[in-house]
mmCIF file of C-alpha atoms and ligand atoms in Angstrom:
data_model
loop_
_atom_site.group_PDB
_atom_site.id
_atom_site.type_symbol
_atom_site.label_atom_id
_atom_site.label_comp_id
_atom_site.label_asym_id
_atom_site.label_seq_id
_atom_site.Cartn_x
_atom_site.Cartn_y
_atom_site.Cartn_z
ATOM 1 C CA MET A 124 0.054 25.728 -13.999
ATOM 2 C CA ASN A 125 -3.004 27.238 -15.587
ATOM 3 C CA GLU A 126 -5.852 27.888 -13.147
ATOM 4 C CA LEU A 127 -9.187 28.552 -14.824
ATOM 5 C CA SER A 128 -12.719 29.146 -13.632
ATOM 6 C CA ALA A 129 -15.040 26.337 -14.644
ATOM 7 C CA SER A 130 -16.788 28.108 -17.553
ATOM 8 C CA SER A 131 -17.914 25.965 -20.492
ATOM 9 C CA ALA A 132 -15.103 27.372 -22.695
ATOM 10 C CA ASN A 133 -12.595 26.346 -20.056
ATOM 11 C CA VAL A 134 -14.173 22.904 -19.727
ATOM 12 C CA ASP A 135 -13.708 22.456 -23.497
ATOM 13 C CA GLN A 136 -10.099 23.565 -23.179
ATOM 14 C CA ALA A 137 -9.618 21.079 -20.325
ATOM 15 C CA ALA A 138 -11.045 18.259 -22.456
ATOM 16 C CA ALA A 139 -8.569 19.218 -25.206
ATOM 17 C CA VAL A 140 -5.699 19.062 -22.682
ATOM 18 C CA LEU A 141 -6.846 15.545 -21.691
ATOM 19 C CA ARG A 142 -7.046 14.477 -25.357
ATOM 20 C CA ALA A 143 -3.490 15.714 -25.862
ATOM 21 C CA GLY A 144 -2.270 13.520 -22.983
ATOM 22 C CA GLY A 145 -2.154 16.294 -20.375
ATOM 23 C CA LEU A 146 -3.177 16.418 -16.702
ATOM 24 C CA VAL A 147 -6.264 18.332 -15.585
ATOM 25 C CA ALA A 148 -7.236 18.791 -11.934
ATOM 26 C CA PHE A 149 -10.983 19.142 -11.516
ATOM 27 C CA PRO A 150 -13.484 19.441 -8.670
ATOM 28 C CA THR A 151 -15.759 16.579 -7.659
ATOM 29 C CA GLU A 152 -18.316 16.501 -4.852
ATOM 30 C CA THR A 153 -15.762 14.646 -2.668
ATOM 31 C CA VAL A 154 -12.259 16.062 -3.315
ATOM 32 C CA TYR A 155 -10.339 17.421 -6.337
ATOM 33 C CA GLY A 156 -9.153 14.768 -8.793
ATOM 34 C CA LEU A 157 -5.985 14.734 -10.901
ATOM 35 C CA GLY A 158 -7.329 13.572 -14.248
ATOM 36 C CA ALA A 159 -5.827 11.979 -17.337
ATOM 37 C CA ASP A 160 -7.182 10.062 -20.339
ATOM 38 C CA ALA A 161 -7.682 6.576 -18.859
ATOM 39 C CA ARG A 162 -6.972 4.992 -22.298
ATOM 40 C CA ASN A 163 -3.587 6.706 -22.724
ATOM 41 C CA PRO A 164 -0.717 4.924 -20.915
ATOM 42 C CA ALA A 165 1.691 7.891 -21.172
ATOM 43 C CA ALA A 166 -0.917 10.258 -19.714
ATOM 44 C CA VAL A 167 -1.690 7.816 -16.877
ATOM 45 C CA ALA A 168 2.041 7.481 -16.173
ATOM 46 C CA ARG A 169 2.182 11.263 -15.714
ATOM 47 C CA ILE A 170 -0.381 10.994 -12.880
ATOM 48 C CA PHE A 171 1.912 8.655 -10.946
ATOM 49 C CA ALA A 172 4.933 10.881 -11.592
ATOM 50 C CA ALA A 173 3.083 14.048 -10.501
ATOM 51 C CA LYS A 174 1.846 12.456 -7.270
ATOM 52 C CA GLY A 175 4.960 10.426 -6.473
ATOM 53 C CA ARG A 176 2.563 7.482 -6.191
ATOM 54 C CA PRO A 177 3.823 3.861 -6.439
ATOM 55 C CA ALA A 178 2.834 2.332 -9.796
ATOM 56 C CA ASP A 179 0.940 -0.614 -8.273
ATOM 57 C CA HIS A 180 -1.674 1.626 -6.629
ATOM 58 C CA PRO A 181 -4.793 1.514 -8.806
ATOM 59 C CA LEU A 182 -6.756 4.576 -9.947
ATOM 60 C CA ILE A 183 -10.484 5.283 -10.116
ATOM 61 C CA VAL A 184 -11.897 5.750 -13.629
ATOM 62 C CA HIS A 185 -14.532 8.500 -13.670
ATOM 63 C CA LEU A 186 -17.480 8.130 -16.040
ATOM 64 C CA ALA A 187 -20.192 10.501 -17.309
ATOM 65 C CA HIS A 188 -23.013 8.021 -16.661
ATOM 66 C CA ALA A 189 -23.677 4.422 -15.636
ATOM 67 C CA GLY A 190 -24.215 3.392 -19.282
ATOM 68 C CA GLN A 191 -20.428 3.612 -19.740
ATOM 69 C CA LEU A 192 -19.825 0.800 -17.192
ATOM 70 C CA THR A 193 -19.935 -1.810 -19.954
ATOM 71 C CA ALA A 194 -16.946 -0.180 -21.691
ATOM 72 C CA TRP A 195 -14.753 -0.915 -18.641
ATOM 73 C CA ALA A 196 -16.179 -3.836 -16.639
ATOM 74 C CA ARG A 197 -17.316 -7.387 -17.447
ATOM 75 C CA ASP A 198 -19.651 -9.786 -15.611
ATOM 76 C CA ILE A 199 -21.376 -6.777 -14.065
ATOM 77 C CA PRO A 200 -23.603 -8.105 -11.269
ATOM 78 C CA ASP A 201 -27.124 -6.892 -10.707
ATOM 79 C CA ALA A 202 -25.877 -5.378 -7.435
ATOM 80 C CA ALA A 203 -23.713 -2.922 -9.412
ATOM 81 C CA TRP A 204 -26.657 -1.664 -11.453
ATOM 82 C CA ARG A 205 -28.760 -1.315 -8.314
ATOM 83 C CA LEU A 206 -26.056 0.667 -6.479
ATOM 84 C CA ALA A 207 -25.429 2.826 -9.563
ATOM 85 C CA GLU A 208 -29.141 3.523 -9.822
ATOM 86 C CA ALA A 209 -29.375 4.433 -6.138
ATOM 87 C CA PHE A 210 -26.189 6.502 -5.723
ATOM 88 C CA TRP A 211 -24.872 7.766 -9.102
ATOM 89 C CA PRO A 212 -24.005 10.422 -9.784
ATOM 90 C CA GLY A 213 -22.559 10.408 -6.274
ATOM 91 C CA PRO A 214 -19.755 9.594 -3.842
ATOM 92 C CA LEU A 215 -19.639 5.847 -4.470
ATOM 93 C CA THR A 216 -16.934 3.899 -6.315
ATOM 94 C CA LEU A 217 -17.616 0.364 -7.555
ATOM 95 C CA VAL A 218 -14.825 -2.203 -7.980
ATOM 96 C CA LEU A 219 -15.721 -4.661 -10.743
ATOM 97 C CA PRO A 220 -13.970 -7.298 -12.888
ATOM 98 C CA ARG A 221 -12.242 -5.372 -15.664
ATOM 99 C CA LEU A 222 -12.387 -5.781 -19.416
ATOM 100 C CA PRO A 223 -9.082 -7.015 -20.888
ATOM 101 C CA ASP A 224 -8.310 -3.729 -22.689
ATOM 102 C CA VAL A 225 -8.337 -1.637 -19.493
ATOM 103 C CA LEU A 226 -4.771 -0.436 -18.951
ATOM 104 C CA ASP A 227 -2.657 -2.224 -16.334
ATOM 105 C CA ALA A 228 -1.337 1.230 -15.462
ATOM 106 C CA VAL A 229 -4.854 2.166 -14.309
ATOM 107 C CA THR A 230 -5.609 -1.009 -12.337
ATOM 108 C CA GLY A 231 -2.144 -1.551 -10.881
ATOM 109 C CA GLY A 232 -2.174 -4.937 -12.630
ATOM 110 C CA LEU A 233 -5.294 -6.067 -10.722
ATOM 111 C CA ASP A 234 -8.038 -8.011 -12.469
ATOM 112 C CA THR A 235 -10.559 -5.388 -11.336
ATOM 113 C CA VAL A 236 -11.230 -1.733 -12.101
ATOM 114 C CA ALA A 237 -12.678 1.003 -9.854
ATOM 115 C CA LEU A 238 -15.397 3.155 -11.458
ATOM 116 C CA ARG A 239 -17.507 6.092 -10.397
ATOM 117 C CA VAL A 240 -19.825 8.804 -11.729
ATOM 118 C CA PRO A 241 -19.138 11.956 -9.683
ATOM 119 C CA ASP A 242 -21.914 14.337 -8.664
ATOM 120 C CA HIS A 243 -20.385 17.702 -9.528
ATOM 121 C CA PRO A 244 -21.471 19.916 -12.438
ATOM 122 C CA VAL A 245 -17.886 20.703 -13.463
ATOM 123 C CA ALA A 246 -16.754 17.071 -13.326
ATOM 124 C CA LEU A 247 -19.834 15.969 -15.272
ATOM 125 C CA ALA A 248 -19.358 18.722 -17.884
ATOM 126 C CA LEU A 249 -15.708 17.694 -18.312
ATOM 127 C CA LEU A 250 -16.631 14.000 -18.608
ATOM 128 C CA ALA A 251 -19.310 14.826 -21.183
ATOM 129 C CA ALA A 252 -16.935 17.035 -23.202
ATOM 130 C CA PHE A 253 -14.142 14.429 -23.059
ATOM 131 C CA GLY A 254 -16.484 11.544 -23.914
ATOM 132 C CA ASP A 255 -14.606 8.659 -22.268
ATOM 133 C CA GLY A 256 -13.219 7.583 -18.893
ATOM 134 C CA ILE A 257 -10.979 9.940 -16.914
ATOM 135 C CA ALA A 258 -8.551 8.246 -14.523
ATOM 136 C CA ALA A 259 -8.252 10.444 -11.464
ATOM 137 C CA PRO A 260 -6.819 9.916 -8.005
ATOM 138 C CA SER A 261 -7.132 12.691 -5.456
ATOM 139 C CA ALA A 262 -4.943 15.623 -6.612
ATOM 140 C CA ASN A 263 -2.447 15.504 -3.743
ATOM 141 C CA ARG A 264 1.099 14.238 -3.397
ATOM 142 C CA TYR A 265 1.206 10.590 -2.314
ATOM 143 C CA GLY A 266 0.169 10.080 1.318
ATOM 144 C CA CYS A 267 -0.750 13.748 1.838
ATOM 145 C CA VAL A 268 -4.092 15.360 2.552
ATOM 146 C CA SER A 269 -6.594 15.358 -0.336
ATOM 147 C CA PRO A 270 -7.316 18.811 -1.793
ATOM 148 C CA THR A 271 -10.778 20.310 -1.382
ATOM 149 C CA SER A 272 -10.108 23.603 -3.226
ATOM 150 C CA ALA A 273 -8.187 24.726 -6.328
ATOM 151 C CA GLN A 274 -5.774 26.533 -3.992
ATOM 152 C CA ASP A 275 -5.049 23.219 -2.220
ATOM 153 C CA VAL A 276 -4.271 21.581 -5.579
ATOM 154 C CA HIS A 277 -1.856 24.376 -6.338
ATOM 155 C CA GLU A 278 -0.186 23.874 -2.956
ATOM 156 C CA GLU A 279 0.115 20.112 -3.524
ATOM 157 C CA LEU A 280 1.136 19.888 -7.158
ATOM 158 C CA GLY A 281 2.173 23.373 -8.378
ATOM 159 C CA ASN A 282 2.968 23.198 -12.075
ATOM 160 C CA ARG A 283 3.041 19.402 -12.271
ATOM 161 C CA VAL A 284 -0.537 19.751 -13.503
ATOM 162 C CA ASP A 285 -1.291 21.387 -16.850
ATOM 163 C CA LEU A 286 -4.629 22.934 -15.932
ATOM 164 C CA VAL A 287 -6.818 23.272 -12.843
ATOM 165 C CA LEU A 288 -10.548 23.863 -13.175
ATOM 166 C CA ASP A 289 -11.606 25.941 -10.183
ATOM 167 C CA GLY A 290 -15.056 24.931 -8.986
ATOM 168 C CA GLY A 291 -14.734 26.304 -5.449
ATOM 169 C CA ARG A 292 -14.755 24.132 -2.319
ATOM 170 C CA CYS A 293 -15.838 20.472 -2.661
ATOM 171 C CA PRO A 294 -19.242 20.045 -1.006
ATOM 172 C CA ILE A 295 -18.588 16.711 0.757
ATOM 173 C CA GLY A 296 -14.902 17.054 1.571
ATOM 174 C CA ILE A 297 -13.772 13.413 1.983
ATOM 175 C CA GLU A 298 -13.239 10.723 -0.648
ATOM 176 C CA SER A 299 -15.922 8.397 -2.034
ATOM 177 C CA THR A 300 -17.070 5.159 -0.437
ATOM 178 C CA ILE A 301 -15.470 2.213 -2.288
ATOM 179 C CA VAL A 302 -17.489 -1.009 -2.609
ATOM 180 C CA ASP A 303 -15.862 -4.137 -4.018
ATOM 181 C CA LEU A 304 -18.353 -6.165 -6.061
ATOM 182 C CA SER A 305 -15.786 -8.424 -7.715
ATOM 183 C CA SER A 306 -16.399 -11.421 -5.441
ATOM 184 C CA THR A 307 -19.528 -13.132 -4.168
ATOM 185 C CA LYS A 308 -20.155 -10.825 -1.212
ATOM 186 C CA ALA A 309 -20.011 -7.031 -1.503
ATOM 187 C CA ARG A 310 -17.352 -5.444 0.696
ATOM 188 C CA ILE A 311 -16.659 -1.850 1.714
ATOM 189 C CA LEU A 312 -12.984 -1.079 0.991
ATOM 190 C CA ARG A 313 -13.116 2.570 2.063
ATOM 191 C CA PRO A 314 -15.910 4.201 4.088
ATOM 192 C CA GLY A 315 -17.351 7.494 2.871
ATOM 193 C CA ASN A 316 -20.468 9.577 2.584
ATOM 194 C CA VAL A 317 -22.511 6.630 1.288
ATOM 195 C CA THR A 318 -22.697 4.636 4.515
ATOM 196 C CA GLU A 319 -22.474 0.893 4.943
ATOM 197 C CA SER A 320 -26.093 0.715 6.061
ATOM 198 C CA ALA A 321 -27.226 2.655 2.954
ATOM 199 C CA VAL A 322 -25.352 0.155 0.741
ATOM 200 C CA ARG A 323 -26.804 -2.765 2.688
ATOM 201 C CA ARG A 324 -30.326 -1.374 2.332
ATOM 202 C CA VAL A 325 -30.005 -1.263 -1.463
ATOM 203 C CA LEU A 326 -28.407 -4.703 -1.727
ATOM 204 C CA GLY A 327 -30.799 -6.259 0.771
ATOM 205 C CA GLU A 328 -28.113 -8.526 2.199
ATOM 206 C CA PRO A 329 -25.213 -8.326 4.654
ATOM 207 C CA LEU A 330 -21.800 -7.155 3.425
ATOM 208 C CA ALA A 331 -18.511 -9.008 3.887
ATOM 209 C CA THR A 332 -16.509 -7.823 6.893
ATOM 210 C CA GLU A 333 -13.838 -5.199 6.315
ATOM 211 C CA SER A 334 -10.958 -7.288 7.664
ATOM 212 C CA ASN A 335 -8.921 -7.823 4.489
ATOM 213 C CA ARG A 336 -9.511 -4.494 2.782
ATOM 214 C CA PHE A 337 -5.791 -3.760 2.494
ATOM 215 C CA VAL A 338 -5.247 -6.953 0.539
ATOM 216 C CA ARG A 339 -7.776 -5.788 -2.024
ATOM 217 C CA SER A 340 -6.960 -2.109 -2.050
ATOM 218 C CA PRO A 341 -3.199 -1.642 -2.133
ATOM 219 C CA GLY A 342 -3.461 2.146 -2.421
ATOM 220 C CA ASN A 343 -5.464 2.248 0.742
ATOM 221 C CA LYS A 344 -2.392 2.443 2.964
ATOM 222 C CA PRO A 345 -3.000 3.346 6.584
ATOM 223 C CA SER A 346 -0.840 6.476 6.621
ATOM 224 C CA HIS A 347 -2.837 8.362 3.990
ATOM 225 C CA TYR A 348 -4.355 11.802 4.498
ATOM 226 C CA ALA A 349 -1.556 12.911 6.822
ATOM 227 C CA PRO A 350 -0.578 16.515 7.459
ATOM 228 C CA ARG A 351 2.999 17.368 8.548
ATOM 229 C CA ALA A 352 1.769 17.898 12.113
ATOM 230 C CA ARG A 353 1.667 14.751 14.244
ATOM 231 C CA VAL A 354 -2.003 13.847 14.698
ATOM 232 C CA VAL A 355 -2.839 12.492 18.172
ATOM 233 C CA LEU A 356 -6.295 10.960 18.553
ATOM 234 C CA ALA A 357 -8.288 11.511 21.716
ATOM 235 C CA ALA A 358 -11.606 10.357 23.091
ATOM 236 C CA PRO A 359 -13.602 13.396 24.280
ATOM 237 C CA GLU A 360 -12.712 12.729 27.934
ATOM 238 C CA GLU A 361 -8.959 12.484 27.159
ATOM 239 C CA VAL A 362 -8.553 15.871 25.488
ATOM 240 C CA GLU A 363 -6.994 17.754 28.397
ATOM 241 C CA LEU A 364 -4.634 14.868 29.189
ATOM 242 C CA ARG A 365 -3.367 14.599 25.585
ATOM 243 C CA ILE A 366 -2.973 18.349 25.203
ATOM 244 C CA GLY A 367 -1.071 18.497 28.509
ATOM 245 C CA GLU A 368 1.307 15.685 27.512
ATOM 246 C CA TRP A 369 2.449 17.422 24.328
ATOM 247 C CA HIS A 370 2.256 20.966 25.627
ATOM 248 C CA LYS A 371 4.591 19.977 28.500
ATOM 249 C CA ARG A 372 7.182 18.874 25.941
ATOM 250 C CA GLY A 373 7.238 22.334 24.437
ATOM 251 C CA GLN A 374 5.359 21.358 21.291
ATOM 252 C CA ARG A 375 3.152 23.778 19.386
ATOM 253 C CA VAL A 376 -0.197 22.089 19.968
ATOM 254 C CA GLY A 377 -3.552 22.482 18.231
ATOM 255 C CA LEU A 378 -6.939 21.018 19.103
ATOM 256 C CA LEU A 379 -9.358 19.829 16.407
ATOM 257 C CA ALA A 380 -12.767 19.371 18.004
ATOM 258 C CA SER A 381 -16.415 20.352 17.932
ATOM 259 C CA HIS A 382 -16.475 20.719 21.738
ATOM 260 C CA TRP A 383 -13.572 21.874 23.855
ATOM 261 C CA PRO A 384 -12.668 22.343 27.520
ATOM 262 C CA THR A 385 -13.424 25.801 28.926
ATOM 263 C CA THR A 386 -9.810 26.186 29.999
ATOM 264 C CA LEU A 387 -7.179 25.438 27.382
ATOM 265 C CA PRO A 388 -3.519 26.166 28.137
ATOM 266 C CA ASP A 389 -2.269 29.436 26.606
ATOM 267 C CA ASN A 390 -0.912 29.078 23.083
ATOM 268 C CA VAL A 391 -2.894 25.944 22.326
ATOM 269 C CA THR A 392 -4.557 26.761 18.990
ATOM 270 C CA LEU A 393 -8.189 25.763 18.620
ATOM 271 C CA LEU A 394 -9.314 24.541 15.199
ATOM 272 C CA PRO A 395 -13.052 24.408 15.800
ATOM 273 C CA LEU A 396 -15.173 21.875 13.915
ATOM 274 C CA PRO A 397 -18.904 22.370 13.332
ATOM 275 C CA GLU A 398 -21.452 20.275 15.194
ATOM 276 C CA SER A 399 -22.838 18.084 12.383
ATOM 277 C CA VAL A 400 -20.743 15.250 10.933
ATOM 278 C CA GLN A 401 -21.605 16.398 7.384
ATOM 279 C CA LYS A 402 -20.096 19.805 8.096
ATOM 280 C CA GLN A 403 -17.161 18.179 9.902
ATOM 281 C CA ALA A 404 -16.377 16.163 6.754
ATOM 282 C CA HIS A 405 -16.526 19.385 4.742
ATOM 283 C CA GLU A 406 -14.011 21.057 7.093
ATOM 284 C CA LEU A 407 -11.721 18.149 8.036
ATOM 285 C CA TYR A 408 -9.035 18.372 5.333
ATOM 286 C CA HIS A 409 -9.197 22.149 5.331
ATOM 287 C CA CYS A 410 -8.388 22.065 9.072
ATOM 288 C CA LEU A 411 -5.548 19.553 8.612
ATOM 289 C CA ARG A 412 -4.001 21.937 6.068
ATOM 290 C CA GLN A 413 -4.575 24.887 8.364
ATOM 291 C CA ALA A 414 -2.670 23.049 11.115
ATOM 292 C CA ASP A 415 0.349 22.948 8.785
ATOM 293 C CA HIS A 416 -0.057 26.572 7.698
ATOM 294 C CA LEU A 417 -0.035 27.562 11.376
ATOM 295 C CA GLY A 418 3.141 25.541 11.940
ATOM 296 C CA LEU A 419 1.544 23.310 14.560
ATOM 297 C CA GLU A 420 3.688 20.337 15.573
ATOM 298 C CA VAL A 421 0.951 18.304 17.228
ATOM 299 C CA LEU A 422 -2.751 18.261 16.473
ATOM 300 C CA VAL A 423 -4.949 16.609 19.106
ATOM 301 C CA ALA A 424 -8.056 15.416 17.260
ATOM 302 C CA VAL A 425 -11.234 14.329 18.982
ATOM 303 C CA MET A 426 -12.768 11.207 17.464
ATOM 304 C CA PRO A 427 -16.450 11.579 16.492
ATOM 305 C CA PRO A 428 -18.900 8.821 17.469
ATOM 306 C CA ASP A 429 -18.804 5.775 15.180
ATOM 307 C CA VAL A 430 -22.208 6.286 13.566
ATOM 308 C CA GLY A 431 -23.128 7.173 9.980
ATOM 309 C CA LEU A 432 -20.572 9.451 8.359
ATOM 310 C CA GLY A 433 -18.708 9.485 11.703
ATOM 311 C CA HIS A 434 -17.345 6.068 10.671
ATOM 312 C CA ALA A 435 -15.589 7.563 7.627
ATOM 313 C CA LEU A 436 -14.309 10.551 9.622
ATOM 314 C CA ARG A 437 -12.784 8.200 12.197
ATOM 315 C CA ASP A 438 -11.135 6.232 9.378
ATOM 316 C CA ARG A 439 -9.538 9.390 7.923
ATOM 317 C CA LEU A 440 -8.425 10.630 11.344
ATOM 318 C CA ARG A 441 -6.854 7.246 12.158
ATOM 319 C CA ARG A 442 -4.954 7.341 8.881
ATOM 320 C CA ALA A 443 -3.901 10.955 9.472
ATOM 321 C CA ALA A 444 -2.523 9.696 12.794
ATOM 322 C CA GLY A 445 -0.642 6.888 11.022
ATOM 323 C CA LEU A 446 -2.823 4.189 12.578
ATOM 324 C CA GLY A 447 -4.435 1.251 10.807
ATOM 325 C CA ASP A 448 -7.999 -0.017 10.869
ATOM 326 C CA ASN A 449 -8.177 -1.030 14.500
ATOM 327 C CA GLY A 450 -5.836 1.539 15.923
ATOM 328 C CA GLU A 451 -2.902 -0.760 15.113
ATOM 329 C CA PRO A 452 0.277 1.106 14.205
ATOM 330 C CA ALA A 453 0.630 1.379 10.412
ATOM 331 C CA GLN A 454 3.614 0.049 8.473
ATOM 332 C CA VAL A 455 4.617 3.653 7.884
ATOM 333 C CA GLN A 456 4.873 5.560 11.161
ATOM 334 C CA PRO A 457 5.079 9.336 11.412
ATOM 335 C CA GLN A 458 8.685 10.414 12.001
ATOM 336 C CA PRO A 459 9.372 10.941 15.718
ATOM 337 C CA LEU A 460 9.910 14.596 16.527
ATOM 338 C CA PRO A 461 13.526 15.416 17.425
ATOM 339 C CA GLY A 462 14.152 15.252 21.150
ATOM 340 C CA VAL A 463 10.687 13.909 21.950
ATOM 341 C CA GLU A 464 10.095 10.501 23.502
ATOM 342 C CA PRO A 465 7.515 8.635 21.431
HETATM 343 O O1 TXA B 642 -13.697 10.564 -4.012
HETATM 344 C C1 TXA B 642 -12.844 9.940 -4.627
HETATM 345 O O2 TXA B 642 -12.892 8.708 -4.767
HETATM 346 C C2 TXA B 642 -11.700 10.739 -5.259
HETATM 347 C C3 TXA B 642 -12.261 11.621 -6.357
HETATM 348 C C4 TXA B 642 -11.198 12.380 -7.110
HETATM 349 O O3 TXA B 642 -13.042 10.835 -7.218
HETATM 350 N N1 TXA B 642 -10.679 9.882 -5.744
HETATM 351 C C5 TXA B 642 -9.832 9.200 -4.923
HETATM 352 O O4 TXA B 642 -8.861 8.485 -5.617
HETATM 353 O O5 TXA B 642 -9.913 9.217 -3.724
HETATM 354 P P1 TXA B 642 -7.569 7.881 -4.891
HETATM 355 O O6 TXA B 642 -6.722 7.344 -6.003
HETATM 356 O O7 TXA B 642 -6.943 8.884 -4.014
HETATM 357 O O8 TXA B 642 -8.126 6.684 -4.095
HETATM 358 C C6 TXA B 642 -8.624 5.580 -4.820
HETATM 359 C C7 TXA B 642 -8.630 4.374 -3.980
HETATM 360 C C8 TXA B 642 -7.237 3.881 -3.646
HETATM 361 O O9 TXA B 642 -7.208 3.562 -2.279
HETATM 362 C C9 TXA B 642 -7.113 2.634 -4.500
HETATM 363 O O10 TXA B 642 -6.320 1.654 -3.895
HETATM 364 C C10 TXA B 642 -8.556 2.162 -4.604
HETATM 365 O O11 TXA B 642 -9.255 3.350 -4.759
HETATM 366 N N2 TXA B 642 -8.724 1.363 -5.812
HETATM 367 C C11 TXA B 642 -8.652 1.755 -7.094
HETATM 368 N N3 TXA B 642 -8.814 0.706 -7.934
HETATM 369 C C12 TXA B 642 -9.022 -0.379 -7.149
HETATM 370 C C13 TXA B 642 -9.262 -1.755 -7.424
HETATM 371 N N4 TXA B 642 -9.305 -2.229 -8.655
HETATM 372 N N5 TXA B 642 -9.421 -2.574 -6.370
HETATM 373 C C14 TXA B 642 -9.382 -2.091 -5.115
HETATM 374 N N6 TXA B 642 -9.151 -0.805 -4.796
HETATM 375 C C15 TXA B 642 -8.972 0.045 -5.797
HETATM 376 MG MG1 MG B 643 -6.008 9.741 -2.568
#
C-alpha cells in the first residue's frame, strides 16, 4: 500500500489510480472512504473484495457538487435540492431513484442510489481531479469499526488498497446521516451529524418513522461498527454493576465514559470521553480501536442522552454491542467468550 500526504500532486496521482480501476482510500469529514470509479464495474467489484462485503450492500457515490446529481438520479424531488443546498458539502447522504445506467454493483440491485458531497478539502480535491462519481464505503473490513485516520485504514485493509491519501484525523468521526427521498415521505435511514430535527426544519414537514430502515438499507446491519471486545451498554447509574459483573468473571474490562465512578476496581482501564457530544463522536471509533489495541475483552460503554448528535452515538454504540434499533438482539450476535455464561 502506498500512503501519501494529501498534496495536490498526490491527489492527481490518486485520480489517475481511480481512472486505471484502482482503489484509493481518502479522508472525508466523517470517516475514511475506500474509493473506486463508480462507472467501472471491475473497480467497484474490488471494493467488495477488499472489504469482504456482501455484494447486495449498496455503496454511496461521492460527488464534487450538487450539480452532478442529475448524472445519477432521476425524478429528483424539490426536497433533495433543498437538503443539498442546506447541508452540502456535508455529512448528509441522499437516497434517490437512480438513472438506468447506474451500475447494479453500486446500488446492490436497488432502484435507488445513495449520493453525497463530502465536506473535506482532500475529498473535494480528489473528486474535482477525477471529474465523476467515486463509489466509497467506509474503508474498513465488513462489520468492523470505520477508520478515522490513515493509520486505521492501514490496520483495516493493509495492501488491499492501492493508495491512501493521508489527511489526518476525520473531523466528525462517525458516518453521514442517510435520508431516503425515494418515496413520498422522507425517512432517516442512518442517524448522523445532520440531526433529524435539522432535516425536518429544512423540509418543513414531519419525516416517516424509522421502523423499516433495515428493509430499505440492507448494508445497515445491526452488528456494524464492532470492535473485537464485547461492548456492554450501560445507563450512567448501572456502570458499577456492569463493570462488577464482568470483572468478577476474570475479564479484562474497560470503561468508555465521559463521567466515571470515583472508585473503579483495579485493572479496569478507563477510556475517557470528552464532555461534548461533538467531541465524543470525534473520539468514539478511536476509543473502540484503542480497546482492541489494549487487549480488552469487555468494554462497558455509557450511553449518552438521546438528544441531537447523542442519537447517532447511541445508534453506533448499540450496533457495536450487536444490538438492533430498539435494543433487540441483532441477527448476528457477538461470539460468546469461552467459559463465560452469556
Ligand atoms: O460518512 C459516510 O457516509 C461514509 C463516507 C466514506 O462517505 N461512507 C459510508 O459508507 O459510511 P458505507 O458503505 O459504510 O455505508 C453506506 C450505507 C450502507 O448502510 C448502505 O446500506 C446505505 O448506505 N446505502 C447505500 N445505498 C443505499 C440505497 N440505495 N438505499 C438505501 N441505503 C443505501
Ligand atoms: Mg461502513
